[in-house]
CSV table of C-alpha atoms in Angstrom, one decimal:
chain,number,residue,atom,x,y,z
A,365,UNK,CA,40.9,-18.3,-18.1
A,366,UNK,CA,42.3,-20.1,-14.8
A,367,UNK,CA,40.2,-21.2,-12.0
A,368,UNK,CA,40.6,-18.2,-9.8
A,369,UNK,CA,39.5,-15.8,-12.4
A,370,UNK,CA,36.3,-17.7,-13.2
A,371,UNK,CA,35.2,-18.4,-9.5
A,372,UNK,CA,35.9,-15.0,-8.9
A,373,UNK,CA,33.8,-14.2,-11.8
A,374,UNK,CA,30.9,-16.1,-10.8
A,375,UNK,CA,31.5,-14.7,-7.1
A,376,UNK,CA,31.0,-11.2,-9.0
A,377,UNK,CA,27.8,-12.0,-11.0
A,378,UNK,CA,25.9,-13.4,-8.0
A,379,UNK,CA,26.6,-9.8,-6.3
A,380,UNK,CA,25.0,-8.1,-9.2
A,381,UNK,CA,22.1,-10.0,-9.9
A,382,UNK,CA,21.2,-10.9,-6.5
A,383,UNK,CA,21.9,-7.5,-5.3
A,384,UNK,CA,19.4,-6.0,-8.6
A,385,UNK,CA,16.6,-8.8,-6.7
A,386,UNK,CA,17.2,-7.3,-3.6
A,387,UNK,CA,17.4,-3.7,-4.8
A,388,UNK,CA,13.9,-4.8,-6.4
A,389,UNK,CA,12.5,-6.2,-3.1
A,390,UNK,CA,13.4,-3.5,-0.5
A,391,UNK,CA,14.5,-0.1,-2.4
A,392,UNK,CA,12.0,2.6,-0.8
A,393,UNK,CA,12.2,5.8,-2.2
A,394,UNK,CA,11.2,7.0,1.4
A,395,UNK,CA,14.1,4.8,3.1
A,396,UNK,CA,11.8,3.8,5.3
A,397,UNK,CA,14.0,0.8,6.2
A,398,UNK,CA,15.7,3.0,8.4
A,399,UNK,CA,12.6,2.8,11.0
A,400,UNK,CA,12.7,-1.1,11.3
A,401,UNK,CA,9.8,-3.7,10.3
A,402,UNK,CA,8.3,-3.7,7.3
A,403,UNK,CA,6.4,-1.2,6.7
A,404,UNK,CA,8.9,0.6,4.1
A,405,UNK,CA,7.5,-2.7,1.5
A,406,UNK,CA,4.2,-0.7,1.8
A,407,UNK,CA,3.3,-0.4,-2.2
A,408,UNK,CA,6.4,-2.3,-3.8
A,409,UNK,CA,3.9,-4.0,-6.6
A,410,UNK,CA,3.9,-7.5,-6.9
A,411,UNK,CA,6.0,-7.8,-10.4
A,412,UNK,CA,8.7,-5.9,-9.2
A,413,UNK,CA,8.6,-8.3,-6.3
A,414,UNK,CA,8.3,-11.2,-8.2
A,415,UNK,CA,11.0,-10.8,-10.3
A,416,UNK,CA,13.3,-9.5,-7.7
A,417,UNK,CA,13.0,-13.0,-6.0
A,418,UNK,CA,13.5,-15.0,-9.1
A,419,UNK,CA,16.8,-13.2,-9.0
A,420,UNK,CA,17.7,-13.2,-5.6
A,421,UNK,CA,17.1,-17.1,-5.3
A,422,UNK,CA,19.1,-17.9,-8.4
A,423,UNK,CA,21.6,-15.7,-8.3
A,424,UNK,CA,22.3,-16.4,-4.7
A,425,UNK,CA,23.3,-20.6,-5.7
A,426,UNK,CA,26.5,-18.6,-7.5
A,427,UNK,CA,28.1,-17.0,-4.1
A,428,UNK,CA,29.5,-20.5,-2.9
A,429,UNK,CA,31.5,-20.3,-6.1
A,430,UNK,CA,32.4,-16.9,-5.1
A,431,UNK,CA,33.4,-18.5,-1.7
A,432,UNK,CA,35.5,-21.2,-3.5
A,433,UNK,CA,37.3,-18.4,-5.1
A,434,UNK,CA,38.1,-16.7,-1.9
A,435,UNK,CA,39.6,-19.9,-0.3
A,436,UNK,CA,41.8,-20.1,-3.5
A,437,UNK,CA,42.9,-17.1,-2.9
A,438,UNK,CA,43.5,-17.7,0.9
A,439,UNK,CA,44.8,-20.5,0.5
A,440,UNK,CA,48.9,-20.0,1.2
A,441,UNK,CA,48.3,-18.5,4.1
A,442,UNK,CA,46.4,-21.4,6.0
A,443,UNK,CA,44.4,-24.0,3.8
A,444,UNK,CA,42.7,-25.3,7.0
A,445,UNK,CA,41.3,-21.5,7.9
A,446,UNK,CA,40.7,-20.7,4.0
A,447,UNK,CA,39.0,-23.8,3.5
A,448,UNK,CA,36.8,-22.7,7.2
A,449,UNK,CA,36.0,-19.1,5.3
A,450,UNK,CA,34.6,-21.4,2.3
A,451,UNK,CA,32.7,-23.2,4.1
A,452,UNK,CA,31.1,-20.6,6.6
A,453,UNK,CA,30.4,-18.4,3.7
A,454,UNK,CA,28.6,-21.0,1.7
A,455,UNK,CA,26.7,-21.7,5.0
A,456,UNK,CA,25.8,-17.9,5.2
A,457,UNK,CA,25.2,-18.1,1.6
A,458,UNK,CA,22.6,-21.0,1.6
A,459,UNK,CA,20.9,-19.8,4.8
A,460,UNK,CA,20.5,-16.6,2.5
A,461,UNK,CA,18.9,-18.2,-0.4
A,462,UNK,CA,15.6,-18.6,2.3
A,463,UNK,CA,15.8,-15.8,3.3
A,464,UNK,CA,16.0,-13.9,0.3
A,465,UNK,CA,13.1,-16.3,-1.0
A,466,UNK,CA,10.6,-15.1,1.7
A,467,UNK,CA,10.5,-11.6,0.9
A,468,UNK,CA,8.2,-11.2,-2.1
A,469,UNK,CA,5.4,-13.1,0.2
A,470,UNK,CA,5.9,-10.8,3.6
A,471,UNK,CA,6.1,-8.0,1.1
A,472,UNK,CA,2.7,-9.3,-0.1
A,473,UNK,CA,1.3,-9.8,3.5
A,474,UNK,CA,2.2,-5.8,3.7
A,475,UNK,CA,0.0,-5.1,0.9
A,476,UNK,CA,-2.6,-6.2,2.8
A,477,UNK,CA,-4.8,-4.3,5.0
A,478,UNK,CA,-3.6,-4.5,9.3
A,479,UNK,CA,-5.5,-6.9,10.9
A,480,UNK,CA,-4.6,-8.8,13.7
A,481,UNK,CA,-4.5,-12.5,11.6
A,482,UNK,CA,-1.5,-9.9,9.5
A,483,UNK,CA,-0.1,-8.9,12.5
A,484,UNK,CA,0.3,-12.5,13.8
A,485,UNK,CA,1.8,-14.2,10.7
A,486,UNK,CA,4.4,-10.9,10.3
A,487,UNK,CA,5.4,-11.9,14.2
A,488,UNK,CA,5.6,-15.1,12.8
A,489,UNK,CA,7.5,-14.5,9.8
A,490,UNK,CA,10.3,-12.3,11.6
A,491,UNK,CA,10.9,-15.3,14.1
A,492,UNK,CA,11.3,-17.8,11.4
A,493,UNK,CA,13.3,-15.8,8.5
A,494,UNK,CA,14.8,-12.1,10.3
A,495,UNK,CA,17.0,-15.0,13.1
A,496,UNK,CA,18.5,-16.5,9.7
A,497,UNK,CA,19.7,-13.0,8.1
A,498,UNK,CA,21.1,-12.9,11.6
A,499,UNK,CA,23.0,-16.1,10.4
A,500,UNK,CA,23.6,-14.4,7.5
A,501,UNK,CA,25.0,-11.2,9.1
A,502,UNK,CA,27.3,-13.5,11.6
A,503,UNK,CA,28.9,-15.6,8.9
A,504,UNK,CA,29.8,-12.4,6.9
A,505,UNK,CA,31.4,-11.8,10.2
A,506,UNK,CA,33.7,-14.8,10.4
A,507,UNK,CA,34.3,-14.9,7.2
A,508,UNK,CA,35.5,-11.5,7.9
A,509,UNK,CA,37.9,-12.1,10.2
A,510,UNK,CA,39.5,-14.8,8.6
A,511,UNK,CA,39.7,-12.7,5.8
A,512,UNK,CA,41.6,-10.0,7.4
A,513,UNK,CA,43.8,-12.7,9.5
A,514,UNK,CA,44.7,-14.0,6.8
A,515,UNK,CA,45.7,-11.3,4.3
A,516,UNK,CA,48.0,-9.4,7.0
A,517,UNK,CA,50.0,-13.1,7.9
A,518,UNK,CA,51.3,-11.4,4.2
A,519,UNK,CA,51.3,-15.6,2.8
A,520,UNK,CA,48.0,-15.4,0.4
A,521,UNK,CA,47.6,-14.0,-3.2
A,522,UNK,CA,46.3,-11.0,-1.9
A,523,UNK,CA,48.6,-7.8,-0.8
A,524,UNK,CA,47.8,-6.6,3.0
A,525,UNK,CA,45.8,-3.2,1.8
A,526,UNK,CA,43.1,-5.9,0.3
A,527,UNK,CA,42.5,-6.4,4.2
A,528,UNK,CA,40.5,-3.3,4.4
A,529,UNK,CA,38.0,-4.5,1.9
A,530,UNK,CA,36.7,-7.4,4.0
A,531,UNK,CA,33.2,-7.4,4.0
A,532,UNK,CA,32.6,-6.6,7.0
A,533,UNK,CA,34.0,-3.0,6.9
A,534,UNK,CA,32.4,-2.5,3.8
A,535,UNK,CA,28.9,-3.4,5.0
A,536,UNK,CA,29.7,-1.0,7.7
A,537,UNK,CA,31.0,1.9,4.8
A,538,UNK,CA,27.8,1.0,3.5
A,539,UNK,CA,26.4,2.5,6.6
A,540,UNK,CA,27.9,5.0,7.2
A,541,UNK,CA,27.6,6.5,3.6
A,542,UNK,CA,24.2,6.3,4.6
A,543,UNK,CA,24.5,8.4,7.5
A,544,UNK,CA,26.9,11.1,5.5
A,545,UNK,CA,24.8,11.4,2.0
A,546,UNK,CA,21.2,9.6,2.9
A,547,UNK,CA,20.3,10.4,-0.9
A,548,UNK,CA,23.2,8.0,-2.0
A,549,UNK,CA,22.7,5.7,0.8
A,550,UNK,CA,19.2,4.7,0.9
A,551,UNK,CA,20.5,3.2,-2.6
A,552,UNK,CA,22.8,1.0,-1.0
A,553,UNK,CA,21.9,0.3,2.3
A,554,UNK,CA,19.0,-2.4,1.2
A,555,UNK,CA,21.7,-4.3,-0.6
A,556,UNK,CA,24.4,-3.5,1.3
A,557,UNK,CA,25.6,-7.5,1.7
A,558,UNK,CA,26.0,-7.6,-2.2
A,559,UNK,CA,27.8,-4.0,-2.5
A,560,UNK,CA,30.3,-5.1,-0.4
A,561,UNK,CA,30.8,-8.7,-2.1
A,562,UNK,CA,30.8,-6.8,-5.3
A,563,UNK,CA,33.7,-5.0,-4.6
A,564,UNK,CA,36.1,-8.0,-2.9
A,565,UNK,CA,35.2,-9.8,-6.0
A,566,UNK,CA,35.9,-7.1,-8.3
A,567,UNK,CA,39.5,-6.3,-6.5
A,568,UNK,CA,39.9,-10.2,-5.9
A,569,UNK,CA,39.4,-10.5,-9.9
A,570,UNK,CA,41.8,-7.8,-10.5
A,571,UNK,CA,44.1,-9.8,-8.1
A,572,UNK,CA,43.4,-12.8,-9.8
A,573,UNK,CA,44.1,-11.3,-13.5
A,574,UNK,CA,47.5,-9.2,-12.6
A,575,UNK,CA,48.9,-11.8,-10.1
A,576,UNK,CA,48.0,-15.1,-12.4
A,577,UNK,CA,47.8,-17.5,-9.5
A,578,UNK,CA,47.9,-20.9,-10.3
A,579,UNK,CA,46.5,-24.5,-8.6
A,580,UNK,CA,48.7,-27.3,-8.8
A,581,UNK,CA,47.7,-30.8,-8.8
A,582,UNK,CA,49.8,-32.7,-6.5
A,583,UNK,CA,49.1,-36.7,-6.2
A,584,UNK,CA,45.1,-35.8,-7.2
A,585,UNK,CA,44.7,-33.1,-4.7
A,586,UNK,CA,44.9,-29.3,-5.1
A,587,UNK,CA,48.3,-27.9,-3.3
């Protein structure tokens, strides 16, 4: 097994078990989610929680792997912009580890009756962790683009229809699967982030397995 197929594999776990942590942490039968705040963690109990963060937070250190294997990939086209998508997803990816490790405690807070001390700390809580899944959600964006740049130049390991599997659009299929078939989408919407990885890592392993890139060492460094 090469390099590409085993950082694309580890790209792929991290989508499935930090996308079961998250499913634990935010799926509401009532899709409340769709309202804003927090009120759809309103009577999530506190082992689900619990071990929906342990594997959120773990899971999550494998998707700079995942990145890794995606600049591999991107490589031929433009190893200075490949190399920029590695990076800003590993950002995004790092950011998202504390973020995805404050949810079982503001799912606690919601457990507890309203007072105005709860209100305060939830105020405080979306200042301090909703701006980084806004980081999150911007560097899923750039890596995006690059992505998509990238893929139709036509010079990576990819072919050009892998373009319309950025990560990006399918975040925003996520949505809009939502919208169509609610009783399918409320099952993907709170994990949308890792249904969308899970597929560009599943194609990108497929890639990976039919196309059989390979690295070359050239002088030490990777060509």
């Amino acid at each position: 097994m090469n390099v590409f197929v085993l950082t694309g594999i580890m790209g792929l776990l991290a989508s499935v078990v930090v996308g079961t942590g998250e499913y634990l942490l935010h799926y509401d039968p009532l899709a409340r989610f769709a309202a804003g705040g927090f009120g759809f963690m309103q009577g999530i109990g506190t082992d689900r929680t619990t071990i929906g963060h342990f594997l959120g937070v773990f899971g999550a250190l494998l998707y700079p792997i995942g990145c890794y294997h995606l600049y591999l990939m991107l490589k031929p086209a433009s190893n200075k912009l490949a190399f920029s998508a590695f990076i800003i997803g590993s950002m995004g990816f790092m950011v998202g580890v504390v973020w995805i490790g404050s949810r079982a405690s503001i799912s606690a807070l919601m457990q507890l009756p309203e007072s105005a001390e709860i209100d305060a700390l939830v105020a405080l809580y979306d200042l301090r962790y909703e701006t980084l899944l806004q980081v999150v959600r911007l560097t899923t964006l750039f890596l995006s683009i690059i992505f998509i740049v990238l893929i139709l130049k036509g010079k990576t390991h990819y072919p050009k229809w892998m373009a319309f599997f950025s990560p990006i659009l399918l975040i925003v299929a996520s949505f809009l699967v939502y919208l169509a078939v609610p009783q399918l989408g409320k099952h993907v919407m709170p994990i949308a982030l890792n249904v969308a990885f899970f597929i560009v890592f599943s194609l990108s392993v497929l890639v990976a397995l039919k196309n059989k890139p390979r690295v070359c060492l050239v002088d030490g460094e990777v060509k």
